[in-house]
Amino acid sequence: MALKVQMYKIHNHLTGEDLVIPRLVNQQTLDFNGLCDYLADGATVTAADVAAVMKLIELRLPLLLGLNVKVICSPEGLTFRPSVSGSISQKQLREKLQARQAADPTLNIDVNRELSVSDLTISDLTADIGIELPKMWIDRFKTKAEFKRVNKTSNEESSEPDPDAPSTDGGSNSGGTSGGSNTSGTNGGNTGGEGGEPNPDGSTED
């Protein structure tokens, strides 16, 4: 099944240029039980066995990461590692010092002092989990992935033609709107002349 993408036009304020970018739409979800059933299909283990192992990983992995351990979870190198984030800028330091001085005016605080590494405290840090995907996984996924361009209008989804695709009109309607098959003209059926009415003897009056 193809990956459905929509094209969006945005303006990049950094470069001053318009960009057209793709976004995935109509993404589906495979829940945990469905994943276990899928992994167990055709294997020597049951879905319950798969679920038990997955739950153990879910329980034990955070403990290992908390010990500053990088854990390799697949033969091809799926890796979980602990990471840390957090920062403080000169402006944030000034605001923090100003708030401290406002809380206690008796303190002699230089609110404009230069930022130092000691100003970033442990309480400013956040623990995160980093995930490194194996390159083979990405390469394998690229060989399986196909794209389908869609255009979403109101509550319906319709295929959007690719600008590079050949036209399907084919020029089969050669006659056009006012095609040349009618050789008698608009008023050609009236043989009595231009606006004249036929007399009983066959002549016409202008």
PDB file of N, CA, C and O in Angstrom, residues 49-110:
ATOM      1  N   ASP A  49       3.694 -14.800  23.789  1.00  0.00           N
ATOM      2  CA  ASP A  49       5.135 -14.797  24.023  1.00  0.00           C
ATOM      3  C   ASP A  49       5.758 -13.480  23.566  1.00  0.00           C
ATOM      4  O   ASP A  49       6.598 -12.905  24.261  1.00  0.00           O
ATOM      5  N   VAL A  50       5.346 -13.016  22.405  1.00  0.00           N
ATOM      6  CA  VAL A  50       5.865 -11.745  21.904  1.00  0.00           C
ATOM      7  C   VAL A  50       5.492 -10.620  22.850  1.00  0.00           C
ATOM      8  O   VAL A  50       6.319  -9.759  23.192  1.00  0.00           O
ATOM      9  N   ALA A  51       4.246 -10.612  23.303  1.00  0.00           N
ATOM     10  CA  ALA A  51       3.791  -9.556  24.212  1.00  0.00           C
ATOM     11  C   ALA A  51       4.577  -9.584  25.522  1.00  0.00           C
ATOM     12  O   ALA A  51       4.916  -8.526  26.070  1.00  0.00           O
ATOM     13  N   ALA A  52       4.880 -10.775  26.029  1.00  0.00           N
ATOM     14  CA  ALA A  52       5.622 -10.878  27.285  1.00  0.00           C
ATOM     15  C   ALA A  52       7.023 -10.293  27.144  1.00  0.00           C
ATOM     16  O   ALA A  52       7.500  -9.565  28.032  1.00  0.00           O
ATOM     17  N   VAL A  53       7.706 -10.577  26.033  1.00  0.00           N
ATOM     18  CA  VAL A  53       9.047 -10.039  25.810  1.00  0.00           C
ATOM     19  C   VAL A  53       8.998  -8.529  25.657  1.00  0.00           C
ATOM     20  O   VAL A  53       9.822  -7.800  26.223  1.00  0.00           O
ATOM     21  N   MET A  54       8.024  -8.035  24.892  1.00  0.00           N
ATOM     22  CA  MET A  54       7.908  -6.597  24.683  1.00  0.00           C
ATOM     23  C   MET A  54       7.643  -5.865  26.006  1.00  0.00           C
ATOM     24  O   MET A  54       8.188  -4.786  26.253  1.00  0.00           O
ATOM     25  N   LYS A  55       6.836  -6.460  26.854  1.00  0.00           N
ATOM     26  CA  LYS A  55       6.541  -5.834  28.144  1.00  0.00           C
ATOM     27  C   LYS A  55       7.762  -5.847  29.056  1.00  0.00           C
ATOM     28  O   LYS A  55       7.977  -4.912  29.841  1.00  0.00           O
ATOM     29  N   LEU A  56       8.576  -6.883  28.964  1.00  0.00           N
ATOM     30  CA  LEU A  56       9.816  -6.904  29.739  1.00  0.00           C
ATOM     31  C   LEU A  56      10.777  -5.811  29.273  1.00  0.00           C
ATOM     32  O   LEU A  56      11.424  -5.146  30.099  1.00  0.00           O
ATOM     33  N   ILE A  57      10.879  -5.642  27.955  1.00  0.00           N
ATOM     34  CA  ILE A  57      11.727  -4.563  27.430  1.00  0.00           C
ATOM     35  C   ILE A  57      11.212  -3.218  27.914  1.00  0.00           C
ATOM     36  O   ILE A  57      11.986  -2.351  28.336  1.00  0.00           O
ATOM     37  N   GLU A  58       9.903  -3.046  27.868  1.00  0.00           N
ATOM     38  CA  GLU A  58       9.290  -1.794  28.309  1.00  0.00           C
ATOM     39  C   GLU A  58       9.583  -1.513  29.786  1.00  0.00           C
ATOM     40  O   GLU A  58       9.786  -0.358  30.177  1.00  0.00           O
ATOM     41  N   LEU A  59       9.641  -2.571  30.581  1.00  0.00           N
ATOM     42  CA  LEU A  59       9.876  -2.409  32.018  1.00  0.00           C
ATOM     43  C   LEU A  59      11.356  -2.235  32.354  1.00  0.00           C
ATOM     44  O   LEU A  59      11.726  -1.380  33.182  1.00  0.00           O
ATOM     45  N   ARG A  60      12.218  -3.007  31.709  1.00  0.00           N
ATOM     46  CA  ARG A  60      13.637  -3.038  32.092  1.00  0.00           C
ATOM     47  C   ARG A  60      14.487  -1.976  31.381  1.00  0.00           C
ATOM     48  O   ARG A  60      15.507  -1.547  31.918  1.00  0.00           O
ATOM     49  N   LEU A  61      14.093  -1.596  30.191  1.00  0.00           N
ATOM     50  CA  LEU A  61      14.924  -0.670  29.415  1.00  0.00           C
ATOM     51  C   LEU A  61      15.154   0.659  30.123  1.00  0.00           C
ATOM     52  O   LEU A  61      16.293   1.139  30.182  1.00  0.00           O
ATOM     53  N   PRO A  62      14.135   1.300  30.698  1.00  0.00           N
ATOM     54  CA  PRO A  62      14.400   2.561  31.401  1.00  0.00           C
ATOM     55  C   PRO A  62      15.389   2.415  32.560  1.00  0.00           C
ATOM     56  O   PRO A  62      16.164   3.346  32.839  1.00  0.00           O
ATOM     57  N   LEU A  63      15.365   1.264  33.232  1.00  0.00           N
ATOM     58  CA  LEU A  63      16.302   1.052  34.335  1.00  0.00           C
ATOM     59  C   LEU A  63      17.732   0.999  33.824  1.00  0.00           C
ATOM     60  O   LEU A  63      18.656   1.560  34.431  1.00  0.00           O
ATOM     61  N   LEU A  64      17.942   0.308  32.688  1.00  0.00           N
ATOM     62  CA  LEU A  64      19.282   0.235  32.107  1.00  0.00           C
ATOM     63  C   LEU A  64      19.753   1.606  31.634  1.00  0.00           C
ATOM     64  O   LEU A  64      20.905   1.987  31.834  1.00  0.00           O
ATOM     65  N   LEU A  65      18.854   2.346  31.003  1.00  0.00           N
ATOM     66  CA  LEU A  65      19.227   3.678  30.537  1.00  0.00           C
ATOM     67  C   LEU A  65      19.552   4.602  31.702  1.00  0.00           C
ATOM     68  O   LEU A  65      20.422   5.468  31.597  1.00  0.00           O
ATOM     69  N   GLY A  66      18.862   4.406  32.821  1.00  0.00           N
ATOM     70  CA  GLY A  66      19.142   5.204  34.013  1.00  0.00           C
ATOM     71  C   GLY A  66      20.513   4.925  34.597  1.00  0.00           C
ATOM     72  O   GLY A  66      21.036   5.739  35.366  1.00  0.00           O
ATOM     73  N   LEU A  67      21.111   3.804  34.221  1.00  0.00           N
ATOM     74  CA  LEU A  67      22.478   3.475  34.644  1.00  0.00           C
ATOM     75  C   LEU A  67      23.510   3.941  33.622  1.00  0.00           C
ATOM     76  O   LEU A  67      24.662   3.538  33.677  1.00  0.00           O
ATOM     77  N   ASN A  68      23.073   4.782  32.687  1.00  0.00           N
ATOM     78  CA  ASN A  68      23.938   5.333  31.645  1.00  0.00           C
ATOM     79  C   ASN A  68      24.475   4.230  30.730  1.00  0.00           C
ATOM     80  O   ASN A  68      25.643   4.216  30.350  1.00  0.00           O
ATOM     81  N   VAL A  69      23.575   3.307  30.363  1.00  0.00           N
ATOM     82  CA  VAL A  69      23.926   2.186  29.505  1.00  0.00           C
ATOM     83  C   VAL A  69      23.283   2.396  28.136  1.00  0.00           C
ATOM     84  O   VAL A  69      22.082   2.697  28.044  1.00  0.00           O
ATOM     85  N   LYS A  70      24.068   2.235  27.090  1.00  0.00           N
ATOM     86  CA  LYS A  70      23.540   2.238  25.726  1.00  0.00           C
ATOM     87  C   LYS A  70      23.157   0.806  25.376  1.00  0.00           C
ATOM     88  O   LYS A  70      23.985  -0.090  25.444  1.00  0.00           O
ATOM     89  N   VAL A  71      21.891   0.600  25.004  1.00  0.00           N
ATOM     90  CA  VAL A  71      21.354  -0.744  24.824  1.00  0.00           C
ATOM     91  C   VAL A  71      21.096  -1.002  23.342  1.00  0.00           C
ATOM     92  O   VAL A  71      20.361  -0.251  22.691  1.00  0.00           O
ATOM     93  N   ILE A  72      21.695  -2.082  22.826  1.00  0.00           N
ATOM     94  CA  ILE A  72      21.465  -2.505  21.438  1.00  0.00           C
ATOM     95  C   ILE A  72      20.385  -3.578  21.456  1.00  0.00           C
ATOM     96  O   ILE A  72      20.572  -4.645  22.049  1.00  0.00           O
ATOM     97  N   CYS A  73      19.262  -3.314  20.802  1.00  0.00           N
ATOM     98  CA  CYS A  73      18.082  -4.161  20.943  1.00  0.00           C
ATOM     99  C   CYS A  73      17.767  -5.020  19.732  1.00  0.00           C
ATOM    100  O   CYS A  73      16.730  -5.700  19.720  1.00  0.00           O
ATOM    101  N   SER A  74      18.595  -5.006  18.717  1.00  0.00           N
ATOM    102  CA  SER A  74      18.315  -5.841  17.553  1.00  0.00           C
ATOM    103  C   SER A  74      19.624  -6.273  16.923  1.00  0.00           C
ATOM    104  O   SER A  74      20.660  -5.612  17.099  1.00  0.00           O
ATOM    105  N   PRO A  75      19.609  -7.367  16.178  1.00  0.00           N
ATOM    106  CA  PRO A  75      20.850  -7.829  15.540  1.00  0.00           C
ATOM    107  C   PRO A  75      21.439  -6.809  14.570  1.00  0.00           C
ATOM    108  O   PRO A  75      22.656  -6.778  14.363  1.00  0.00           O
ATOM    109  N   GLU A  76      20.583  -5.976  13.965  1.00  0.00           N
ATOM    110  CA  GLU A  76      21.075  -5.017  12.993  1.00  0.00           C
ATOM    111  C   GLU A  76      21.436  -3.668  13.614  1.00  0.00           C
ATOM    112  O   GLU A  76      21.885  -2.771  12.912  1.00  0.00           O
ATOM    113  N   GLY A  77      21.229  -3.532  14.925  1.00  0.00           N
ATOM    114  CA  GLY A  77      21.757  -2.354  15.606  1.00  0.00           C
ATOM    115  C   GLY A  77      20.768  -1.319  16.091  1.00  0.00           C
ATOM    116  O   GLY A  77      21.156  -0.158  16.287  1.00  0.00           O
ATOM    117  N   LEU A  78      19.497  -1.666  16.291  1.00  0.00           N
ATOM    118  CA  LEU A  78      18.570  -0.729  16.908  1.00  0.00           C
ATOM    119  C   LEU A  78      19.067  -0.402  18.308  1.00  0.00           C
ATOM    120  O   LEU A  78      19.216  -1.289  19.146  1.00  0.00           O
ATOM    121  N   THR A  79      19.339   0.873  18.564  1.00  0.00           N
ATOM    122  CA  THR A  79      20.018   1.270  19.797  1.00  0.00           C
ATOM    123  C   THR A  79      19.214   2.313  20.554  1.00  0.00           C
ATOM    124  O   THR A  79      18.714   3.278  19.958  1.00  0.00           O
ATOM    125  N   PHE A  80      19.089   2.099  21.851  1.00  0.00           N
ATOM    126  CA  PHE A  80      18.516   3.090  22.757  1.00  0.00           C
ATOM    127  C   PHE A  80      19.640   3.604  23.653  1.00  0.00           C
ATOM    128  O   PHE A  80      20.425   2.817  24.177  1.00  0.00           O
ATOM    129  N   ARG A  81      19.686   4.910  23.831  1.00  0.00           N
ATOM    130  CA  ARG A  81      20.748   5.491  24.662  1.00  0.00           C
ATOM    131  C   ARG A  81      20.174   6.638  25.484  1.00  0.00           C
ATOM    132  O   ARG A  81      19.240   7.321  25.050  1.00  0.00           O
ATOM    133  N   PRO A  82      20.732   6.855  26.661  1.00  0.00           N
ATOM    134  CA  PRO A  82      20.290   8.007  27.445  1.00  0.00           C
ATOM    135  C   PRO A  82      20.861   9.296  26.863  1.00  0.00           C
ATOM    136  O   PRO A  82      21.972   9.311  26.321  1.00  0.00           O
ATOM    137  N   SER A  83      20.108  10.360  26.950  1.00  0.00           N
ATOM    138  CA  SER A  83      20.588  11.657  26.509  1.00  0.00           C
ATOM    139  C   SER A  83      20.075  12.728  27.464  1.00  0.00           C
ATOM    140  O   SER A  83      19.171  12.484  28.262  1.00  0.00           O
ATOM    141  N   VAL A  84      20.653  13.903  27.368  1.00  0.00           N
ATOM    142  CA  VAL A  84      20.296  14.996  28.266  1.00  0.00           C
ATOM    143  C   VAL A  84      20.101  16.258  27.437  1.00  0.00           C
ATOM    144  O   VAL A  84      20.771  16.472  26.427  1.00  0.00           O
ATOM    145  N   SER A  85      19.150  17.077  27.836  1.00  0.00           N
ATOM    146  CA  SER A  85      18.901  18.351  27.180  1.00  0.00           C
ATOM    147  C   SER A  85      18.697  19.430  28.235  1.00  0.00           C
ATOM    148  O   SER A  85      18.404  19.146  29.396  1.00  0.00           O
ATOM    149  N   GLY A  86      18.855  20.652  27.824  1.00  0.00           N
ATOM    150  CA  GLY A  86      18.727  21.780  28.747  1.00  0.00           C
ATOM    151  C   GLY A  86      19.759  22.833  28.418  1.00  0.00           C
ATOM    152  O   GLY A  86      20.870  22.510  27.993  1.00  0.00           O
ATOM    153  N   SER A  87      19.402  24.078  28.587  1.00  0.00           N
ATOM    154  CA  SER A  87      20.326  25.167  28.292  1.00  0.00           C
ATOM    155  C   SER A  87      19.882  26.423  29.022  1.00  0.00           C
ATOM    156  O   SER A  87      18.757  26.502  29.531  1.00  0.00           O
ATOM    157  N   ILE A  88      20.776  27.386  29.056  1.00  0.00           N
ATOM    158  CA  ILE A  88      20.458  28.693  29.605  1.00  0.00           C
ATOM    159  C   ILE A  88      21.199  29.738  28.774  1.00  0.00           C
ATOM    160  O   ILE A  88      22.365  29.538  28.411  1.00  0.00           O
ATOM    161  N   SER A  89      20.538  30.803  28.444  1.00  0.00           N
ATOM    162  CA  SER A  89      21.126  31.866  27.633  1.00  0.00           C
ATOM    163  C   SER A  89      21.473  33.066  28.517  1.00  0.00           C
ATOM    164  O   SER A  89      21.079  33.130  29.685  1.00  0.00           O
ATOM    165  N   GLN A  90      22.209  34.005  27.939  1.00  0.00           N
ATOM    166  CA  GLN A  90      22.562  35.219  28.677  1.00  0.00           C
ATOM    167  C   GLN A  90      21.297  35.975  29.096  1.00  0.00           C
ATOM    168  O   GLN A  90      21.216  36.491  30.217  1.00  0.00           O
ATOM    169  N   LYS A  91      20.316  36.028  28.216  1.00  0.00           N
ATOM    170  CA  LYS A  91      19.066  36.721  28.545  1.00  0.00           C
ATOM    171  C   LYS A  91      18.326  36.026  29.677  1.00  0.00           C
ATOM    172  O   LYS A  91      17.798  36.679  30.585  1.00  0.00           O
ATOM    173  N   GLN A  92      18.273  34.686  29.630  1.00  0.00           N
ATOM    174  CA  GLN A  92      17.594  33.943  30.691  1.00  0.00           C
ATOM    175  C   GLN A  92      18.310  34.124  32.028  1.00  0.00           C
ATOM    176  O   GLN A  92      17.662  34.217  33.079  1.00  0.00           O
ATOM    177  N   LEU A  93      19.653  34.172  32.012  1.00  0.00           N
ATOM    178  CA  LEU A  93      20.407  34.411  33.241  1.00  0.00           C
ATOM    179  C   LEU A  93      20.077  35.782  33.813  1.00  0.00           C
ATOM    180  O   LEU A  93      19.868  35.927  35.026  1.00  0.00           O
ATOM    181  N   ARG A  94      20.019  36.799  32.950  1.00  0.00           N
ATOM    182  CA  ARG A  94      19.705  38.152  33.423  1.00  0.00           C
ATOM    183  C   ARG A  94      18.320  38.196  34.064  1.00  0.00           C
ATOM    184  O   ARG A  94      18.132  38.801  35.121  1.00  0.00           O
ATOM    185  N   GLU A  95      17.346  37.543  33.431  1.00  0.00           N
ATOM    186  CA  GLU A  95      15.996  37.520  33.995  1.00  0.00           C
ATOM    187  C   GLU A  95      15.962  36.795  35.334  1.00  0.00           C
ATOM    188  O   GLU A  95      15.252  37.206  36.255  1.00  0.00           O
ATOM    189  N   LYS A  96      16.728  35.710  35.441  1.00  0.00           N
ATOM    190  CA  LYS A  96      16.775  34.964  36.705  1.00  0.00           C
ATOM    191  C   LYS A  96      17.409  35.809  37.806  1.00  0.00           C
ATOM    192  O   LYS A  96      16.915  35.841  38.948  1.00  0.00           O
ATOM    193  N   LEU A  97      18.497  36.516  37.492  1.00  0.00           N
ATOM    194  CA  LEU A  97      19.159  37.362  38.496  1.00  0.00           C
ATOM    195  C   LEU A  97      18.291  38.544  38.880  1.00  0.00           C
ATOM    196  O   LEU A  97      18.262  38.948  40.050  1.00  0.00           O
ATOM    197  N   GLN A  98      17.573  39.111  37.926  1.00  0.00           N
ATOM    198  CA  GLN A  98      16.678  40.226  38.231  1.00  0.00           C
ATOM    199  C   GLN A  98      15.542  39.785  39.140  1.00  0.00           C
ATOM    200  O   GLN A  98      15.145  40.523  40.059  1.00  0.00           O
ATOM    201  N   ALA A  99      15.013  38.586  38.895  1.00  0.00           N
ATOM    202  CA  ALA A  99      13.953  38.070  39.767  1.00  0.00           C
ATOM    203  C   ALA A  99      14.472  37.823  41.173  1.00  0.00           C
ATOM    204  O   ALA A  99      13.780  38.091  42.165  1.00  0.00           O
ATOM    205  N   ARG A 100      15.708  37.318  41.297  1.00  0.00           N
ATOM    206  CA  ARG A 100      16.301  37.089  42.616  1.00  0.00           C
ATOM    207  C   ARG A 100      16.536  38.402  43.347  1.00  0.00           C
ATOM    208  O   ARG A 100      16.302  38.508  44.549  1.00  0.00           O
ATOM    209  N   GLN A 101      16.979  39.403  42.609  1.00  0.00           N
ATOM    210  CA  GLN A 101      17.216  40.711  43.237  1.00  0.00           C
ATOM    211  C   GLN A 101      15.909  41.370  43.664  1.00  0.00           C
ATOM    212  O   GLN A 101      15.842  42.015  44.710  1.00  0.00           O
ATOM    213  N   ALA A 102      14.856  41.218  42.842  1.00  0.00           N
ATOM    214  CA  ALA A 102      13.563  41.783  43.199  1.00  0.00           C
ATOM    215  C   ALA A 102      12.977  41.104  44.427  1.00  0.00           C
ATOM    216  O   ALA A 102      12.300  41.736  45.240  1.00  0.00           O
ATOM    217  N   ALA A 103      13.255  39.817  44.589  1.00  0.00           N
ATOM    218  CA  ALA A 103      12.741  39.096  45.753  1.00  0.00           C
ATOM    219  C   ALA A 103      13.455  39.510  47.036  1.00  0.00           C
ATOM    220  O   ALA A 103      12.862  39.486  48.115  1.00  0.00           O
ATOM    221  N   ASP A 104      14.746  39.895  46.925  1.00  0.00           N
ATOM    222  CA  ASP A 104      15.520  40.317  48.094  1.00  0.00           C
ATOM    223  C   ASP A 104      16.435  41.475  47.685  1.00  0.00           C
ATOM    224  O   ASP A 104      17.561  41.263  47.245  1.00  0.00           O
ATOM    225  N   PRO A 105      15.958  42.717  47.810  1.00  0.00           N
ATOM    226  CA  PRO A 105      16.751  43.887  47.383  1.00  0.00           C
ATOM    227  C   PRO A 105      18.057  44.057  48.151  1.00  0.00           C
ATOM    228  O   PRO A 105      18.925  44.817  47.711  1.00  0.00           O
ATOM    229  N   THR A 106      18.210  43.385  49.281  1.00  0.00           N
ATOM    230  CA  THR A 106      19.441  43.545  50.053  1.00  0.00           C
ATOM    231  C   THR A 106      20.615  42.803  49.425  1.00  0.00           C
ATOM    232  O   THR A 106      21.770  43.055  49.799  1.00  0.00           O
ATOM    233  N   LEU A 107      20.350  41.904  48.502  1.00  0.00           N
ATOM    234  CA  LEU A 107      21.420  41.145  47.863  1.00  0.00           C
ATOM    235  C   LEU A 107      22.161  42.024  46.859  1.00  0.00           C
ATOM    236  O   LEU A 107      21.560  42.834  46.147  1.00  0.00           O
ATOM    237  N   ASN A 108      23.459  41.872  46.824  1.00  0.00           N
ATOM    238  CA  ASN A 108      24.288  42.597  45.863  1.00  0.00           C
ATOM    239  C   ASN A 108      24.536  41.677  44.666  1.00  0.00           C
ATOM    240  O   ASN A 108      25.438  40.839  44.680  1.00  0.00           O
ATOM    241  N   ILE A 109      23.691  41.823  43.645  1.00  0.00           N
ATOM    242  CA  ILE A 109      23.731  40.928  42.483  1.00  0.00           C
ATOM    243  C   ILE A 109      24.043  41.741  41.235  1.00  0.00           C
ATOM    244  O   ILE A 109      23.410  42.767  40.967  1.00  0.00           O
ATOM    245  N   ASP A 110      25.011  41.295  40.494  1.00  0.00           N
ATOM    246  CA  ASP A 110      25.328  41.899  39.207  1.00  0.00           C
ATOM    247  C   ASP A 110      24.506  41.194  38.143  1.00  0.00           C
ATOM    248  O   ASP A 110      24.848  40.101  37.684  1.00  0.00           O
TER     249      ASP A 110
END
